[in-house]
CSV table of C-alpha atoms in Angstrom, one decimal:
chain,number,residue,atom,x,y,z
A,1,MET,CA,0.2,-0.4,0.0
A,2,GLU,CA,1.1,4.3,-0.8
A,3,VAL,CA,-0.5,6.2,1.0
A,4,ILE,CA,-0.6,9.9,-1.6
A,5,VAL,CA,-2.2,13.0,-0.5
A,6,LEU,CA,-2.5,15.2,-3.4
A,7,GLY,CA,-4.0,18.9,-2.8
A,8,LEU,CA,-3.6,23.1,-3.0
A,9,ASN,CA,-3.4,25.4,-0.8
A,10,HIS,CA,-3.4,29.3,-0.3
A,11,LYS,CA,0.2,28.8,-1.0
A,12,THR,CA,0.3,27.4,-4.5
A,13,ALA,CA,-3.2,28.3,-5.7
A,14,PRO,CA,-4.8,31.8,-5.6
A,15,ILE,CA,-7.7,32.1,-4.7
A,16,GLU,CA,-9.9,32.2,-8.0
A,17,ILE,CA,-8.6,28.5,-8.1
A,18,ARG,CA,-9.3,27.5,-4.5
A,19,GLU,CA,-12.7,28.6,-5.1
A,20,LYS,CA,-13.7,26.5,-8.1
A,21,LEU,CA,-12.2,23.7,-6.8
A,22,SER,CA,-13.8,23.4,-3.9
A,23,PHE,CA,-16.8,20.7,-2.4
A,24,SER,CA,-19.8,21.1,-0.9
A,25,LYS,CA,-20.6,18.3,1.6
A,26,SER,CA,-23.0,16.4,-0.2
A,27,GLN,CA,-19.7,16.9,-3.3
A,28,ILE,CA,-17.7,15.6,-1.3
A,29,SER,CA,-20.0,12.2,-0.3
A,30,TYR,CA,-20.6,11.3,-3.8
A,31,ALA,CA,-16.2,12.4,-4.3
A,32,HIS,CA,-15.2,9.6,-2.2
A,33,LYS,CA,-17.8,7.3,-3.8
A,34,GLU,CA,-16.7,7.5,-6.9
A,35,LEU,CA,-13.1,7.5,-6.3
A,36,THR,CA,-13.3,4.1,-4.3
A,37,ARG,CA,-15.4,3.1,-7.7
A,38,ASP,CA,-11.2,3.1,-8.7
A,39,GLU,CA,-9.3,0.2,-8.2
A,40,THR,CA,-6.4,1.4,-7.8
A,41,ILE,CA,-7.7,3.4,-5.0
A,42,GLN,CA,-8.6,1.6,-1.2
A,43,GLU,CA,-8.9,4.4,0.6
A,44,VAL,CA,-9.9,8.1,0.4
A,45,MET,CA,-11.1,11.3,3.1
A,46,LEU,CA,-10.6,14.8,1.5
A,47,LEU,CA,-10.3,17.7,3.0
A,48,SER,CA,-12.3,21.1,1.9
A,49,THR,CA,-11.5,24.3,2.9
A,50,CYS,CA,-11.5,27.7,2.1
A,51,ASN,CA,-7.5,27.9,2.2
A,52,ARG,CA,-7.4,23.9,0.5
A,53,VAL,CA,-8.3,20.9,-1.5
A,54,GLU,CA,-6.6,17.9,-0.1
A,55,LEU,CA,-7.2,14.6,-0.6
A,56,PHE,CA,-5.5,11.3,1.4
A,57,THR,CA,-5.3,8.0,0.3
A,58,VAL,CA,-4.3,4.9,0.2
A,59,VAL,CA,-3.4,3.5,-3.2
A,60,THR,CA,-2.1,0.4,-4.8
A,61,SER,CA,0.7,2.0,-7.0
A,62,VAL,CA,1.4,5.5,-6.6
A,63,GLU,CA,1.8,6.7,-10.6
A,64,LYS,CA,-1.8,5.4,-11.0
A,65,GLY,CA,-3.6,6.8,-7.7
A,66,VAL,CA,-2.0,10.1,-8.7
A,67,ARG,CA,-3.3,10.1,-12.3
A,68,ALA,CA,-6.6,8.9,-11.5
A,69,LEU,CA,-7.4,11.9,-8.7
A,70,LYS,CA,-6.2,14.4,-10.7
A,71,GLU,CA,-8.1,13.0,-13.7
A,72,PHE,CA,-11.3,13.1,-11.0
A,73,LEU,CA,-10.9,16.3,-10.1
A,74,ALA,CA,-10.3,17.9,-13.4
A,75,ARG,CA,-13.2,16.1,-14.4
A,76,PHE,CA,-15.3,17.4,-11.2
A,77,HIS,CA,-14.5,20.8,-11.8
A,78,HIS,CA,-14.2,21.6,-16.1
A,79,ILE,CA,-10.5,22.3,-15.2
A,80,SER,CA,-7.1,21.2,-17.1
A,81,LEU,CA,-4.5,19.1,-16.1
A,82,GLU,CA,-2.2,21.6,-17.8
A,83,ILE,CA,-3.8,23.8,-14.6
A,84,LEU,CA,-4.2,21.3,-11.9
A,85,ASP,CA,-0.3,20.2,-12.3
A,86,ASN,CA,0.0,24.0,-11.9
A,87,VAL,CA,-1.6,24.7,-8.7
A,88,SER,CA,-1.6,21.4,-6.5
A,89,TYR,CA,1.4,19.1,-4.9
A,90,CYS,CA,1.8,15.8,-4.5
A,91,TYR,CA,3.4,14.0,-1.7
A,92,THR,CA,4.0,10.0,-1.1
A,93,GLN,CA,4.8,7.8,2.0
A,94,LYS,CA,6.7,9.5,5.3
A,95,ASP,CA,6.0,12.3,3.0
A,96,ALA,CA,2.1,12.2,3.5
A,97,VAL,CA,2.3,11.4,7.2
A,98,ARG,CA,4.4,14.8,8.0
A,99,HIS,CA,1.6,16.9,5.5
A,100,LEU,CA,-1.4,15.5,7.6
A,101,PHE,CA,0.5,15.7,10.8
A,102,ARG,CA,1.5,19.7,9.9
A,103,VAL,CA,-2.5,20.2,8.8
A,104,ALA,CA,-3.7,19.4,11.9
A,105,CYS,CA,-1.5,21.0,13.8
A,106,SER,CA,-2.1,24.4,12.0
A,107,LEU,CA,2.0,24.6,11.0
A,108,ASP,CA,0.7,24.3,7.5
A,109,SER,CA,-1.8,27.2,7.9
A,110,MET,CA,-2.1,30.6,7.0
A,111,VAL,CA,-1.8,31.9,10.7
A,112,VAL,CA,-0.1,29.3,12.6
A,113,GLY,CA,-1.3,28.1,15.5
A,114,GLU,CA,-5.1,28.8,14.7
A,115,PRO,CA,-7.5,26.1,15.8
A,116,GLN,CA,-10.0,25.3,13.0
A,117,ILE,CA,-7.8,23.7,10.5
A,118,LEU,CA,-8.5,20.9,13.3
A,119,GLY,CA,-12.3,21.2,13.6
A,120,GLN,CA,-12.7,21.1,10.2
A,121,LEU,CA,-10.3,18.4,9.5
A,122,LYS,CA,-12.4,16.3,11.6
A,123,GLU,CA,-15.7,16.9,10.4
A,124,ALA,CA,-13.5,16.0,6.2
A,125,TYR,CA,-13.0,12.4,9.0
A,126,ASN,CA,-16.6,11.9,10.5
A,127,GLN,CA,-17.6,12.8,6.7
A,128,ALA,CA,-15.3,9.1,5.0
A,129,LEU,CA,-16.4,7.0,8.4
A,130,GLU,CA,-19.7,7.9,7.0
A,131,ASP,CA,-19.3,7.5,3.7
A,132,GLN,CA,-17.0,4.3,4.8
A,133,SER,CA,-14.8,6.1,2.4
A,134,VAL,CA,-11.7,5.2,4.7
A,135,GLY,CA,-9.7,1.9,5.9
A,136,SER,CA,-7.5,1.0,9.1
A,137,TRP,CA,-4.7,3.1,7.1
A,138,LEU,CA,-6.6,6.4,7.6
A,139,VAL,CA,-8.2,6.1,10.9
A,140,ASP,CA,-5.1,5.2,12.4
A,141,LEU,CA,-3.0,7.6,10.5
A,142,VAL,CA,-6.1,10.4,10.8
A,143,GLU,CA,-6.3,9.7,14.5
A,144,LYS,CA,-2.7,9.9,15.2
A,145,SER,CA,-3.2,12.9,13.4
A,146,PHE,CA,-4.9,14.2,16.6
A,147,HIS,CA,-3.0,12.8,19.2
A,148,VAL,CA,0.0,15.2,18.0
A,149,ALA,CA,-2.1,18.4,17.6
A,150,LYS,CA,-3.4,18.2,20.9
A,151,LYS,CA,0.0,17.0,22.1
A,152,ILE,CA,1.2,20.2,20.5
A,153,ARG,CA,-1.6,22.5,21.5
A,154,THR,CA,-0.3,21.5,25.3
A,155,GLU,CA,3.4,20.8,25.9
A,156,THR,CA,4.1,24.2,23.5
A,157,GLY,CA,2.5,28.1,23.2
A,158,ILE,CA,2.0,28.3,19.2
A,159,CYS,CA,-1.4,28.9,20.7
A,160,LYS,CA,-1.6,31.1,23.6
A,161,ASN,CA,-1.1,34.3,22.2
A,162,ALA,CA,-3.5,36.2,20.2
A,163,VAL,CA,-2.8,37.1,16.3
A,164,SER,CA,-5.7,39.9,15.1
A,165,ILE,CA,-6.9,42.2,16.2
A,166,SER,CA,-9.6,41.8,17.9
A,167,PHE,CA,-8.0,39.0,20.1
A,168,ALA,CA,-5.9,41.0,20.7
A,169,ALA,CA,-8.0,43.9,22.0
A,170,VAL,CA,-9.7,40.7,24.2
A,171,GLU,CA,-6.1,40.0,25.3
A,172,LEU,CA,-5.4,43.2,26.7
A,173,ALA,CA,-8.9,43.6,28.6
A,174,LYS,CA,-8.0,40.4,30.2
A,175,LYS,CA,-4.9,41.4,31.5
A,176,ILE,CA,-6.1,45.4,32.7
A,177,PHE,CA,-9.5,44.2,34.6
A,178,ASP,CA,-7.1,40.3,35.7
A,179,LYS,CA,-11.4,39.4,34.9
A,180,ILE,CA,-13.5,40.6,32.2
A,181,GLU,CA,-16.3,39.4,32.9
A,182,GLY,CA,-19.6,41.1,33.7
A,183,LYS,CA,-17.7,44.7,32.5
A,184,SER,CA,-19.4,46.9,29.6
A,185,VAL,CA,-18.1,46.9,26.9
A,186,LEU,CA,-19.5,50.3,25.0
A,187,LEU,CA,-19.2,50.2,20.4
A,188,VAL,CA,-18.8,53.8,19.5
A,189,GLY,CA,-19.1,53.2,15.6
A,190,ALA,CA,-20.0,50.6,13.7
A,191,GLY,CA,-16.8,49.4,12.2
A,192,GLU,CA,-17.0,45.4,11.1
A,193,MET,CA,-13.7,45.1,14.0
A,194,SER,CA,-15.0,46.5,16.3
A,195,GLU,CA,-17.5,44.4,15.8
A,196,LEU,CA,-15.8,41.0,15.7
A,197,ALA,CA,-14.0,42.2,19.4
A,198,ALA,CA,-16.8,43.1,21.2
A,199,ARG,CA,-18.1,39.6,19.9
A,200,HIS,CA,-14.7,38.1,21.2
A,201,LEU,CA,-15.0,40.3,24.6
A,202,LEU,CA,-19.3,38.6,24.7
A,203,SER,CA,-18.1,35.1,24.5
A,204,ASN,CA,-15.5,35.3,26.4
A,205,GLY,CA,-17.9,36.8,29.4
A,206,VAL,CA,-18.9,40.6,29.6
A,207,LYS,CA,-22.1,41.8,30.9
A,208,ASP,CA,-23.2,43.9,28.9
A,209,ILE,CA,-22.8,45.6,25.4
A,210,TYR,CA,-23.8,49.0,23.9
A,211,VAL,CA,-24.0,50.6,20.9
A,212,ALA,CA,-23.7,54.2,20.3
A,213,ASN,CA,-22.8,55.1,16.4
A,214,ARG,CA,-24.8,58.6,14.5
A,215,THR,CA,-26.9,56.4,12.2
A,216,HIS,CA,-29.5,54.9,14.6
A,217,SER,CA,-31.0,52.2,12.8
A,218,ARG,CA,-27.2,51.2,12.7
A,219,ALA,CA,-26.3,51.3,16.2
A,220,GLU,CA,-30.5,49.2,16.4
A,221,GLU,CA,-29.5,46.6,14.0
A,222,LEU,CA,-25.8,46.4,16.1
A,223,ALA,CA,-27.3,46.7,19.5
A,224,LEU,CA,-30.0,43.8,17.8
A,225,GLN,CA,-27.2,41.6,17.3
A,226,PHE,CA,-25.8,41.2,20.7
A,227,ASN,CA,-28.3,42.0,22.0
A,228,GLY,CA,-27.5,44.9,23.4
A,229,GLN,CA,-28.5,48.5,24.3
A,230,VAL,CA,-28.7,51.9,22.0
A,231,ILE,CA,-27.4,55.0,23.6
A,232,PRO,CA,-27.8,58.0,21.2
A,233,PHE,CA,-24.6,59.7,20.0
A,234,ALA,CA,-25.6,62.4,21.7
A,235,SER,CA,-25.2,62.0,25.5
A,236,LEU,CA,-22.4,59.8,24.7
A,237,LYS,CA,-20.5,61.1,27.0
A,238,GLU,CA,-22.8,61.3,30.3
A,239,ASN,CA,-22.8,57.3,30.1
A,240,LEU,CA,-19.1,57.3,30.0
A,241,GLU,CA,-18.8,55.6,33.5
A,242,LEU,CA,-21.2,53.2,33.0
A,243,MET,CA,-18.7,51.0,31.2
A,244,ASP,CA,-15.5,49.5,31.5
A,245,ILE,CA,-14.9,49.1,27.4
A,246,ILE,CA,-14.8,51.2,25.3
A,247,ILE,CA,-14.2,50.9,21.0
A,248,THR,CA,-14.2,53.2,19.1
A,249,SER,CA,-14.6,52.8,15.4
A,250,THR,CA,-16.2,56.6,13.8
A,251,SER,CA,-14.8,57.9,10.4
A,252,ALA,CA,-15.0,61.4,12.6
A,253,PRO,CA,-12.5,64.0,10.9
A,254,HIS,CA,-11.4,64.0,15.4
A,255,PHE,CA,-11.3,63.6,17.8
A,256,VAL,CA,-13.9,62.5,19.9
A,257,PHE,CA,-13.1,62.0,23.2
A,258,HIS,CA,-10.7,64.6,25.2
A,259,LYS,CA,-8.6,64.1,28.0
A,260,GLU,CA,-10.1,66.9,30.3
A,261,GLU,CA,-14.2,64.9,30.2
A,262,ILE,CA,-12.8,61.6,31.0
A,263,GLN,CA,-10.7,62.9,34.2
A,264,LYS,CA,-14.2,63.9,34.5
A,265,THR,CA,-15.3,60.4,34.5
A,266,LEU,CA,-12.7,58.8,36.3
A,267,HIS,CA,-13.7,61.5,39.3
A,268,ARG,CA,-17.4,59.5,38.2
A,269,ARG,CA,-16.3,56.4,38.4
A,270,LYS,CA,-14.5,56.8,41.2
A,271,ASN,CA,-10.8,56.0,39.2
A,272,ARG,CA,-11.6,52.3,38.5
A,273,PRO,CA,-10.2,51.8,35.7
A,274,LEU,CA,-10.9,52.1,31.4
A,275,PHE,CA,-9.7,50.6,29.0
A,276,PHE,CA,-10.2,52.1,25.2
A,277,ILE,CA,-9.5,50.6,22.2
A,278,ASP,CA,-9.6,52.9,19.6
A,279,ILE,CA,-9.7,50.9,16.4
A,280,ALA,CA,-10.6,54.4,14.2
A,281,VAL,CA,-8.3,56.7,11.3
A,282,PRO,CA,-8.2,59.0,12.7
A,283,ARG,CA,-8.1,58.0,15.7
A,284,ASN,CA,-11.3,58.7,18.3
A,285,VAL,CA,-9.3,59.3,21.0
A,286,ASP,CA,-7.0,62.2,21.8
A,287,PRO,CA,-3.7,60.5,22.6
A,288,SER,CA,-2.8,62.4,26.4
A,289,VAL,CA,-5.8,60.9,26.7
A,290,SER,CA,-3.9,58.2,27.6
A,291,LYS,CA,-2.0,60.4,30.5
A,292,CYS,CA,-5.0,59.7,32.7
A,293,ALA,CA,-4.8,58.0,35.6
A,294,ASP,CA,-6.4,54.2,35.5
A,295,VAL,CA,-7.3,55.4,31.8
A,296,TYR,CA,-5.9,52.9,29.5
A,297,VAL,CA,-5.6,53.5,25.1
A,298,TYR,CA,-4.6,51.1,22.8
A,299,ASP,CA,-4.5,52.0,19.0
A,300,ILE,CA,-4.2,50.5,15.9
A,301,ASP,CA,-0.8,50.5,16.1
A,302,ASP,CA,-0.2,49.8,19.4
A,303,LEU,CA,-2.9,46.2,18.4
A,304,GLN,CA,-0.8,45.4,15.5
A,305,MET,CA,2.4,45.7,17.4
A,306,VAL,CA,0.8,43.2,20.4
A,307,VAL,CA,-0.7,41.2,17.3
A,308,ASN,CA,3.6,41.0,15.6
A,309,SER,CA,5.3,40.5,18.9
A,310,ASN,CA,2.0,37.6,19.5
A,311,LEU,CA,3.0,36.2,16.0
A,312,LEU,CA,7.2,35.8,16.1
A,313,GLU,CA,6.0,34.2,19.8
A,314,ARG,CA,4.1,31.1,17.9
A,315,GLN,CA,7.0,31.2,15.3
A,316,LYS,CA,10.0,30.9,17.8
A,317,GLU,CA,6.8,27.8,19.2
A,318,ALA,CA,6.4,26.3,15.5
A,319,LYS,CA,10.2,25.1,16.1
A,320,TYR,CA,8.8,22.5,19.0
A,321,ALA,CA,6.1,21.6,17.3
A,322,GLU,CA,7.8,21.0,14.2
A,323,ALA,CA,10.4,19.4,16.0
A,324,ILE,CA,7.2,16.4,18.3
A,325,VAL,CA,5.8,15.6,15.3
A,326,GLU,CA,9.4,15.0,12.7
A,327,ARG,CA,9.3,12.7,16.2
A,328,SER,CA,5.2,11.3,15.2
A,329,VAL,CA,6.6,10.7,12.1
A,330,GLU,CA,8.9,8.3,12.8
A,331,ARG,CA,7.2,6.4,15.2
A,332,PHE,CA,4.1,6.0,13.4
A,333,TRP,CA,5.8,5.4,9.9
A,334,ASP,CA,8.1,2.6,11.5
A,335,LYS,CA,4.6,0.7,13.9
A,336,MET,CA,2.9,1.2,10.2
A,337,SER,CA,6.0,-0.3,8.4
A,338,SER,CA,6.9,-2.3,10.2
A,339,GLU,CA,2.8,-3.9,10.5
A,340,ASN,CA,3.1,-3.7,6.6
A,341,VAL,CA,5.4,-6.6,6.4
A,342,VAL,CA,4.0,-8.9,9.0
A,343,PRO,CA,1.3,-10.6,6.6
A,344,THR,CA,4.3,-11.4,4.5
A,345,ILE,CA,7.0,-12.9,7.1
A,346,VAL,CA,3.9,-15.0,8.5
A,347,GLU,CA,2.9,-16.7,5.2
A,348,LEU,CA,6.2,-17.0,4.6
A,349,THR,CA,7.3,-18.6,7.6
A,350,GLN,CA,4.3,-20.7,7.1
A,351,LYS,CA,4.8,-21.4,3.7
A,352,VAL,CA,8.4,-23.1,4.2
A,353,GLU,CA,7.2,-24.9,7.6
A,354,ALA,CA,4.5,-26.9,5.4
A,355,ILE,CA,7.2,-27.9,3.2
A,356,ARG,CA,9.1,-29.1,6.2
A,357,GLN,CA,5.6,-31.1,7.2
A,358,GLN,CA,5.9,-32.4,4.0
A,359,GLU,CA,9.3,-33.8,3.5
A,360,LEU,CA,9.6,-35.4,7.0
A,361,LYS,CA,6.4,-37.7,6.1
A,362,LYS,CA,7.6,-38.7,3.0
A,363,ALA,CA,11.7,-39.0,4.8
A,364,PHE,CA,9.6,-41.0,7.6
A,365,SER,CA,7.8,-43.0,5.3
A,366,LYS,CA,10.6,-44.2,3.3
A,367,LEU,CA,12.6,-45.8,7.1
A,368,PRO,CA,9.6,-47.2,9.3
A,369,ASN,CA,12.0,-48.8,11.4
A,370,LEU,CA,13.4,-44.7,12.5
A,371,SER,CA,13.4,-44.5,16.4
A,372,ASP,CA,12.6,-42.1,18.2
A,373,ALA,CA,15.4,-40.6,19.4
A,374,ASP,CA,16.6,-40.5,15.0
A,375,ARG,CA,13.1,-39.1,14.2
A,376,GLU,CA,14.1,-36.1,16.1
A,377,VAL,CA,17.7,-35.8,15.2
A,378,ILE,CA,16.5,-35.8,11.5
A,379,ASN,CA,13.4,-33.4,12.7
A,380,CYS,CA,15.8,-30.6,14.6
A,381,LEU,CA,17.7,-30.4,11.0
A,382,ALA,CA,15.0,-29.9,9.0
A,383,LEU,CA,14.3,-27.1,11.3
A,384,ALA,CA,17.3,-26.1,11.2
A,385,ILE,CA,18.3,-25.4,8.2
A,386,THR,CA,14.4,-23.7,7.2
A,387,LYS,CA,15.3,-21.8,10.4
A,388,LYS,CA,18.7,-20.9,8.5
A,389,VAL,CA,16.8,-20.1,5.0
A,390,LEU,CA,14.7,-18.3,6.3
A,391,HIS,CA,16.5,-15.4,7.7
A,392,ASP,CA,18.2,-13.8,5.0
A,393,PRO,CA,14.5,-12.9,3.4
A,394,ILE,CA,13.2,-12.1,7.1
A,395,CYS,CA,16.1,-9.5,8.2
A,396,MET,CA,15.7,-8.4,4.7
A,397,LEU,CA,11.9,-7.3,4.9
A,398,ARG,CA,12.5,-6.3,8.5
A,399,LYS,CA,14.9,-4.1,7.7
A,400,LYS,CA,13.8,-2.3,4.7
A,401,SER,CA,9.8,-1.5,6.4
A,402,SER,CA,10.3,1.6,7.0
A,403,SER,CA,12.4,2.3,3.9
A,404,SER,CA,10.2,4.3,0.8
A,405,ASN,CA,9.7,1.2,-0.9
A,406,THR,CA,8.8,-1.2,1.1
A,407,SER,CA,5.4,-2.8,-1.5
A,408,HIS,CA,8.4,-3.7,-3.7
A,409,TYR,CA,10.2,-5.9,-1.3
A,410,ILE,CA,7.0,-7.2,-0.6
A,411,GLN,CA,5.9,-8.0,-3.7
A,412,THR,CA,9.3,-9.2,-4.6
A,413,ALA,CA,9.0,-11.3,-1.6
A,414,LYS,CA,5.8,-12.7,-2.3
A,415,GLU,CA,7.0,-13.2,-6.3
A,416,LEU,CA,10.4,-14.9,-5.2
A,417,PHE,CA,8.5,-17.3,-3.2
A,418,ASN,CA,5.4,-18.0,-4.3
A,419,LEU,CA,3.2,-16.9,-1.8
A,420,ASP,CA,0.0,-16.6,-3.5
A,421,GLY,CA,0.2,-19.6,-4.8
A,422,PHE,CA,1.3,-21.0,-2.2
A,423,LYS,CA,-2.2,-18.9,-0.5
A,424,ARG,CA,-4.7,-21.4,-3.0
A,425,SER,CA,-3.1,-24.9,-3.2
């Protein structure tokens, strides 16, 4: 058996090609069914996300398998083989195992450490199980990839630092307030990033969301999404003392919040901390506001610096993750390769033992007067000879079990010793 991954991703194909080659859930089931009809393809699992389309397969021949997979993709999506050749990659054997482990751990993702890919991989696996398109080889391989991903998330810091502006804002809020459960958030303006930040804050336990926007209908629409309340833009500053976190993203060409009014607000808040996340450009918060005690102001550049710093931290952690992947690949490949040659070794041993027994029976029938002691000597002699004959081919099979062409050695052994003929006889 040979393992192949054929696919394309955000590194090899532009979005125009990726969206053309993507599969819906019902199309994935169809693909599983069609591909397993090909006698070369023994097992298949299709993973289709916005950033990658990949076919994980077990085949009887790499050359025939790759051709069958490419022809299917070209035919199904009405795309030329030439275009497919230009944007796709193919990994075989140990490289294919390594690729799957790296995908599961998000080392191959656009943002290293993002958690979504593992969930998408689990969905693809469950679909393949439901479609009965995977067998023992892919089941072992995919489940091992889940274990490797869990180990990396547990033993490295690859997922610990926020790498988006909105997540970075949430992480900062947690540091400022220790706990953000029960805090109140005010959205000033209705930008997409502030909406994302509010969504993350809400999922982390903030108590209330308030929305103030110059266009009242837009404020109502946003408040409805968060089950929040609308504050009239004109009375925005009178309500500041109720807020803990303020996310601003208005298109105002001037500052909306100034130092003097914030100082008055702090007095009414009895100096409880106030956190401004100023995503607007031009900025909505006068930089001098950050000089007020217990006030924290982060603009878009500050947040981007936090993100860049976190990305560097993730890259450092990725080196540890790569080492874990490499060790896991070696252990998995050795185990599966060893299991690959075991049936052939068993067949070979059984055939030689059957021959030994047959020849002993013939010999003993021609020597009826042998004593038990003589029989035992002859029996031991025959056994020693068969063991010595089997020693070299069995050692060679075990030695080659982790090579890239194990199947070649297995097939050669079968042909040399006529093992298929022995099984049929």
